[in-house]
């Protein structure tokens, strides 16, 4: 190489820097264009349409209605319960799941891939199924009632435990995904310098994990803050969240005005939480030394590590596997596979097609939704990686999480109201369901990829850019090899969320093309042991489909051949 071509004067560097910055800004805006358009058209517009329908009377916004609703004591009680149970659920989930994240990140043991898939299965189950499974455990005539005469239904503890069951995988996969790529030699070096094991973890590993832990806590909080099926079944008439109240006002009382106000309250609370999250996490982000996850896991050593592994396996068995086992047992009942055979028949009632066809529908919708979520989420996460991003880009980081905190009922109704005229008349199009499911999947893609992308040393990108690589080639050659594992984890989350999405899908899925969660809800809403058994059978099928898909994903994720 001609040395004269590689020498750049200080003046030349200063002259090139503005050009490079301008190119970087243009590249970020290009990356943000599609995610911004996607959320504007398929989230902001439908939500605004349904809120306007509820608060606008004869072209005049009834702003005073907000104060009237907030003045109601029962609404304030719902808001208070929604907030504190979400905080309690988030704290309890982190406490229970962080040891599991460590075990999956650092230990290598037989059946690890299958167990990781089993851990993720509860997350994709519809919330109504989760509530029903726990009701079979802690309710009247449930397992605890039969063995020890203990009932926890209509108590806060039943709700909190069900939330831990539902969100355990969020912490394990989000925090464990980054934990497995942290170089353990950094903590070992601190111990060689005299630090205790606890101090080394607290001062070296914990700060590195803080962004991923905050991301997991945020997702758990948003899911529990908007909890619907779990609270509705286990809480009974005593406990109600904002989501449950919005559903009641919309579908039972038919008071769109009150539902719109509650939606705005929920929206404001979520925005406040996201603002705090963005401010605190941004200050803690640092470049990390990431290594191949396959090199950090090893067999447990010593009695302490074996005891930790046994304790985590025990928690998984009792808290996660037992409710799933009850689900399978209820699907079989006394008639063996009779409930499953009944799924192949048309009943001419709640279904226009045999309920078994919901399996193929769900898989097709989930694949399409995963593709949309990965593309949109990867573009957004890449744009958010740059530390010199402007306020607009940083603000969009928080806005990406809003679909997790806004009522799915509101989004579903909004799709029906807003997307009903050309050129966006999508009411009869199959793509409407994957679009709604992708709205929930995108935040998981972003939150899973972002900590890893921001941990990549920016000097690697700068070196590639100086050597003439385009922004696309820089991402392909520098970022992608390091975040490929996170991308697969994100795709798994998006697929799982799409399979189990219910709140919005129930309003837009066509009667002749139901998804598995919609079919389960329809069967649970009809009286009779046969309908209940079929609902449990479909839920079991959903569980098995998810488990198989996640096992395949785990094998791809751990494939070291380099092909993807």
PDB file of N, CA and C in Angstrom, residues 268-314:
ATOM      1  N   UNK A 268     -49.870   7.851  29.716  1.00  0.00           N
ATOM      2  CA  UNK A 268     -49.033   8.808  30.437  1.00  0.00           C
ATOM      3  C   UNK A 268     -48.120   8.101  31.434  1.00  0.00           C
ATOM      4  N   UNK A 269     -48.649   7.101  32.141  1.00  0.00           N
ATOM      5  CA  UNK A 269     -47.835   6.364  33.108  1.00  0.00           C
ATOM      6  C   UNK A 269     -46.700   5.625  32.414  1.00  0.00           C
ATOM      7  N   UNK A 270     -46.977   5.022  31.279  1.00  0.00           N
ATOM      8  CA  UNK A 270     -45.949   4.287  30.549  1.00  0.00           C
ATOM      9  C   UNK A 270     -44.874   5.236  30.030  1.00  0.00           C
ATOM     10  N   UNK A 271     -45.283   6.386  29.500  1.00  0.00           N
ATOM     11  CA  UNK A 271     -44.313   7.371  29.007  1.00  0.00           C
ATOM     12  C   UNK A 271     -43.393   7.828  30.136  1.00  0.00           C
ATOM     13  N   UNK A 272     -43.942   8.056  31.324  1.00  0.00           N
ATOM     14  CA  UNK A 272     -43.124   8.467  32.467  1.00  0.00           C
ATOM     15  C   UNK A 272     -42.109   7.387  32.825  1.00  0.00           C
ATOM     16  N   UNK A 273     -42.542   6.131  32.844  1.00  0.00           N
ATOM     17  CA  UNK A 273     -41.628   5.032  33.154  1.00  0.00           C
ATOM     18  C   UNK A 273     -40.528   4.931  32.102  1.00  0.00           C
ATOM     19  N   UNK A 274     -40.898   5.056  30.837  1.00  0.00           N
ATOM     20  CA  UNK A 274     -39.904   4.975  29.764  1.00  0.00           C
ATOM     21  C   UNK A 274     -38.912   6.128  29.829  1.00  0.00           C
ATOM     22  N   UNK A 275     -39.372   7.306  30.206  1.00  0.00           N
ATOM     23  CA  UNK A 275     -38.473   8.454  30.318  1.00  0.00           C
ATOM     24  C   UNK A 275     -37.437   8.229  31.413  1.00  0.00           C
ATOM     25  N   UNK A 276     -37.887   7.731  32.555  1.00  0.00           N
ATOM     26  CA  UNK A 276     -36.955   7.433  33.651  1.00  0.00           C
ATOM     27  C   UNK A 276     -35.972   6.356  33.227  1.00  0.00           C
ATOM     28  N   UNK A 277     -36.468   5.323  32.555  1.00  0.00           N
ATOM     29  CA  UNK A 277     -35.600   4.245  32.089  1.00  0.00           C
ATOM     30  C   UNK A 277     -34.547   4.774  31.121  1.00  0.00           C
ATOM     31  N   UNK A 278     -34.949   5.563  30.146  1.00  0.00           N
ATOM     32  CA  UNK A 278     -34.004   6.084  29.159  1.00  0.00           C
ATOM     33  C   UNK A 278     -32.937   6.954  29.812  1.00  0.00           C
ATOM     34  N   UNK A 279     -33.324   7.750  30.806  1.00  0.00           N
ATOM     35  CA  UNK A 279     -32.370   8.649  31.463  1.00  0.00           C
ATOM     36  C   UNK A 279     -31.365   7.885  32.323  1.00  0.00           C
ATOM     37  N   UNK A 280     -31.823   6.882  33.057  1.00  0.00           N
ATOM     38  CA  UNK A 280     -30.932   6.154  33.960  1.00  0.00           C
ATOM     39  C   UNK A 280     -30.026   5.187  33.214  1.00  0.00           C
ATOM     40  N   UNK A 281     -30.576   4.461  32.240  1.00  0.00           N
ATOM     41  CA  UNK A 281     -29.778   3.462  31.530  1.00  0.00           C
ATOM     42  C   UNK A 281     -28.746   4.125  30.643  1.00  0.00           C
ATOM     43  N   UNK A 282     -29.097   5.230  30.018  1.00  0.00           N
ATOM     44  CA  UNK A 282     -28.176   5.903  29.113  1.00  0.00           C
ATOM     45  C   UNK A 282     -26.894   6.325  29.827  1.00  0.00           C
ATOM     46  N   UNK A 283     -26.996   6.694  31.082  1.00  0.00           N
ATOM     47  CA  UNK A 283     -25.840   7.148  31.832  1.00  0.00           C
ATOM     48  C   UNK A 283     -24.912   6.007  32.228  1.00  0.00           C
ATOM     49  N   UNK A 284     -25.379   4.758  32.143  1.00  0.00           N
ATOM     50  CA  UNK A 284     -24.599   3.631  32.623  1.00  0.00           C
ATOM     51  C   UNK A 284     -23.974   2.822  31.500  1.00  0.00           C
ATOM     52  N   UNK A 285     -24.294   3.116  30.256  1.00  0.00           N
ATOM     53  CA  UNK A 285     -23.835   2.280  29.162  1.00  0.00           C
ATOM     54  C   UNK A 285     -22.353   2.490  28.900  1.00  0.00           C
ATOM     55  N   UNK A 286     -21.628   1.399  28.759  1.00  0.00           N
ATOM     56  CA  UNK A 286     -20.210   1.441  28.462  1.00  0.00           C
ATOM     57  C   UNK A 286     -19.894   0.343  27.458  1.00  0.00           C
ATOM     58  N   UNK A 287     -18.761   0.501  26.790  1.00  0.00           N
ATOM     59  CA  UNK A 287     -18.319  -0.549  25.871  1.00  0.00           C
ATOM     60  C   UNK A 287     -17.804  -1.726  26.690  1.00  0.00           C
ATOM     61  N   UNK A 288     -18.180  -2.936  26.285  1.00  0.00           N
ATOM     62  CA  UNK A 288     -17.816  -4.137  27.023  1.00  0.00           C
ATOM     63  C   UNK A 288     -16.980  -5.052  26.143  1.00  0.00           C
ATOM     64  N   UNK A 289     -16.247  -5.898  26.793  1.00  0.00           N
ATOM     65  CA  UNK A 289     -15.501  -6.933  26.075  1.00  0.00           C
ATOM     66  C   UNK A 289     -16.404  -8.152  25.953  1.00  0.00           C
ATOM     67  N   UNK A 290     -16.850  -8.434  24.715  1.00  0.00           N
ATOM     68  CA  UNK A 290     -17.742  -9.557  24.477  1.00  0.00           C
ATOM     69  C   UNK A 290     -16.970 -10.703  23.850  1.00  0.00           C
ATOM     70  N   UNK A 291     -17.320 -11.907  24.248  1.00  0.00           N
ATOM     71  CA  UNK A 291     -16.666 -13.096  23.722  1.00  0.00           C
ATOM     72  C   UNK A 291     -17.734 -14.060  23.240  1.00  0.00           C
ATOM     73  N   UNK A 292     -17.289 -15.131  22.591  1.00  0.00           N
ATOM     74  CA  UNK A 292     -18.210 -16.166  22.121  1.00  0.00           C
ATOM     75  C   UNK A 292     -18.877 -16.823  23.324  1.00  0.00           C
ATOM     76  N   UNK A 293     -20.215 -16.873  23.308  1.00  0.00           N
ATOM     77  CA  UNK A 293     -20.948 -17.427  24.446  1.00  0.00           C
ATOM     78  C   UNK A 293     -20.585 -18.884  24.697  1.00  0.00           C
ATOM     79  N   UNK A 294     -20.194 -19.610  23.648  1.00  0.00           N
ATOM     80  CA  UNK A 294     -19.872 -21.029  23.818  1.00  0.00           C
ATOM     81  C   UNK A 294     -18.624 -21.240  24.662  1.00  0.00           C
ATOM     82  N   UNK A 295     -17.775 -20.217  24.785  1.00  0.00           N
ATOM     83  CA  UNK A 295     -16.530 -20.365  25.531  1.00  0.00           C
ATOM     84  C   UNK A 295     -16.680 -20.020  27.010  1.00  0.00           C
ATOM     85  N   UNK A 296     -17.809 -19.471  27.417  1.00  0.00           N
ATOM     86  CA  UNK A 296     -17.973 -19.032  28.807  1.00  0.00           C
ATOM     87  C   UNK A 296     -18.715 -20.039  29.663  1.00  0.00           C
ATOM     88  N   UNK A 297     -19.459 -20.951  29.053  1.00  0.00           N
ATOM     89  CA  UNK A 297     -20.230 -21.933  29.823  1.00  0.00           C
ATOM     90  C   UNK A 297     -19.365 -23.146  30.131  1.00  0.00           C
ATOM     91  N   UNK A 298     -19.461 -23.653  31.343  1.00  0.00           N
ATOM     92  CA  UNK A 298     -18.706 -24.835  31.768  1.00  0.00           C
ATOM     93  C   UNK A 298     -19.540 -25.608  32.783  1.00  0.00           C
ATOM     94  N   UNK A 299     -19.108 -26.826  33.047  1.00  0.00           N
ATOM     95  CA  UNK A 299     -19.814 -27.642  34.028  1.00  0.00           C
ATOM     96  C   UNK A 299     -19.626 -27.052  35.420  1.00  0.00           C
ATOM     97  N   UNK A 300     -20.656 -27.148  36.278  1.00  0.00           N
ATOM     98  CA  UNK A 300     -20.524 -26.604  37.635  1.00  0.00           C
ATOM     99  C   UNK A 300     -19.358 -27.249  38.381  1.00  0.00           C
ATOM    100  N   UNK A 301     -18.750 -26.432  39.247  1.00  0.00           N
ATOM    101  CA  UNK A 301     -17.628 -26.911  40.042  1.00  0.00           C
ATOM    102  C   UNK A 301     -17.922 -26.642  41.519  1.00  0.00           C
ATOM    103  N   UNK A 302     -17.688 -27.629  42.333  1.00  0.00           N
ATOM    104  CA  UNK A 302     -17.862 -27.457  43.762  1.00  0.00           C
ATOM    105  C   UNK A 302     -19.305 -27.629  44.193  1.00  0.00           C
ATOM    106  N   UNK A 303     -19.475 -27.833  45.488  1.00  0.00           N
ATOM    107  CA  UNK A 303     -20.803 -28.074  46.040  1.00  0.00           C
ATOM    108  C   UNK A 303     -21.715 -26.866  45.895  1.00  0.00           C
ATOM    109  N   UNK A 304     -21.148 -25.653  46.027  1.00  0.00           N
ATOM    110  CA  UNK A 304     -21.960 -24.448  45.937  1.00  0.00           C
ATOM    111  C   UNK A 304     -22.604 -24.285  44.580  1.00  0.00           C
ATOM    112  N   UNK A 305     -21.844 -24.495  43.510  1.00  0.00           N
ATOM    113  CA  UNK A 305     -22.404 -24.330  42.166  1.00  0.00           C
ATOM    114  C   UNK A 305     -23.399 -25.436  41.844  1.00  0.00           C
ATOM    115  N   UNK A 306     -23.120 -26.661  42.303  1.00  0.00           N
ATOM    116  CA  UNK A 306     -24.086 -27.734  42.082  1.00  0.00           C
ATOM    117  C   UNK A 306     -25.379 -27.466  42.857  1.00  0.00           C
ATOM    118  N   UNK A 307     -25.247 -26.890  44.050  1.00  0.00           N
ATOM    119  CA  UNK A 307     -26.442 -26.546  44.833  1.00  0.00           C
ATOM    120  C   UNK A 307     -27.241 -25.447  44.147  1.00  0.00           C
ATOM    121  N   UNK A 308     -26.525 -24.463  43.566  1.00  0.00           N
ATOM    122  CA  UNK A 308     -27.217 -23.397  42.842  1.00  0.00           C
ATOM    123  C   UNK A 308     -27.967 -23.971  41.644  1.00  0.00           C
ATOM    124  N   UNK A 309     -27.326 -24.856  40.891  1.00  0.00           N
ATOM    125  CA  UNK A 309     -27.988 -25.484  39.747  1.00  0.00           C
ATOM    126  C   UNK A 309     -29.216 -26.272  40.200  1.00  0.00           C
ATOM    127  N   UNK A 310     -29.080 -27.023  41.286  1.00  0.00           N
ATOM    128  CA  UNK A 310     -30.216 -27.802  41.792  1.00  0.00           C
ATOM    129  C   UNK A 310     -31.347 -26.891  42.243  1.00  0.00           C
ATOM    130  N   UNK A 311     -31.000 -25.771  42.896  1.00  0.00           N
ATOM    131  CA  UNK A 311     -32.032 -24.839  43.338  1.00  0.00           C
ATOM    132  C   UNK A 311     -32.789 -24.223  42.173  1.00  0.00           C
ATOM    133  N   UNK A 312     -32.063 -23.834  41.127  1.00  0.00           N
ATOM    134  CA  UNK A 312     -32.711 -23.251  39.944  1.00  0.00           C
ATOM    135  C   UNK A 312     -33.600 -24.291  39.267  1.00  0.00           C
ATOM    136  N   UNK A 313     -33.117 -25.512  39.140  1.00  0.00           N
ATOM    137  CA  UNK A 313     -33.934 -26.569  38.534  1.00  0.00           C
ATOM    138  C   UNK A 313     -35.181 -26.838  39.372  1.00  0.00           C
ATOM    139  N   UNK A 314     -35.053 -26.752  40.695  1.00  0.00           N
ATOM    140  CA  UNK A 314     -36.215 -26.935  41.550  1.00  0.00           C
ATOM    141  C   UNK A 314     -37.246 -25.843  41.362  1.00  0.00           C
TER     142      UNK A 314
END
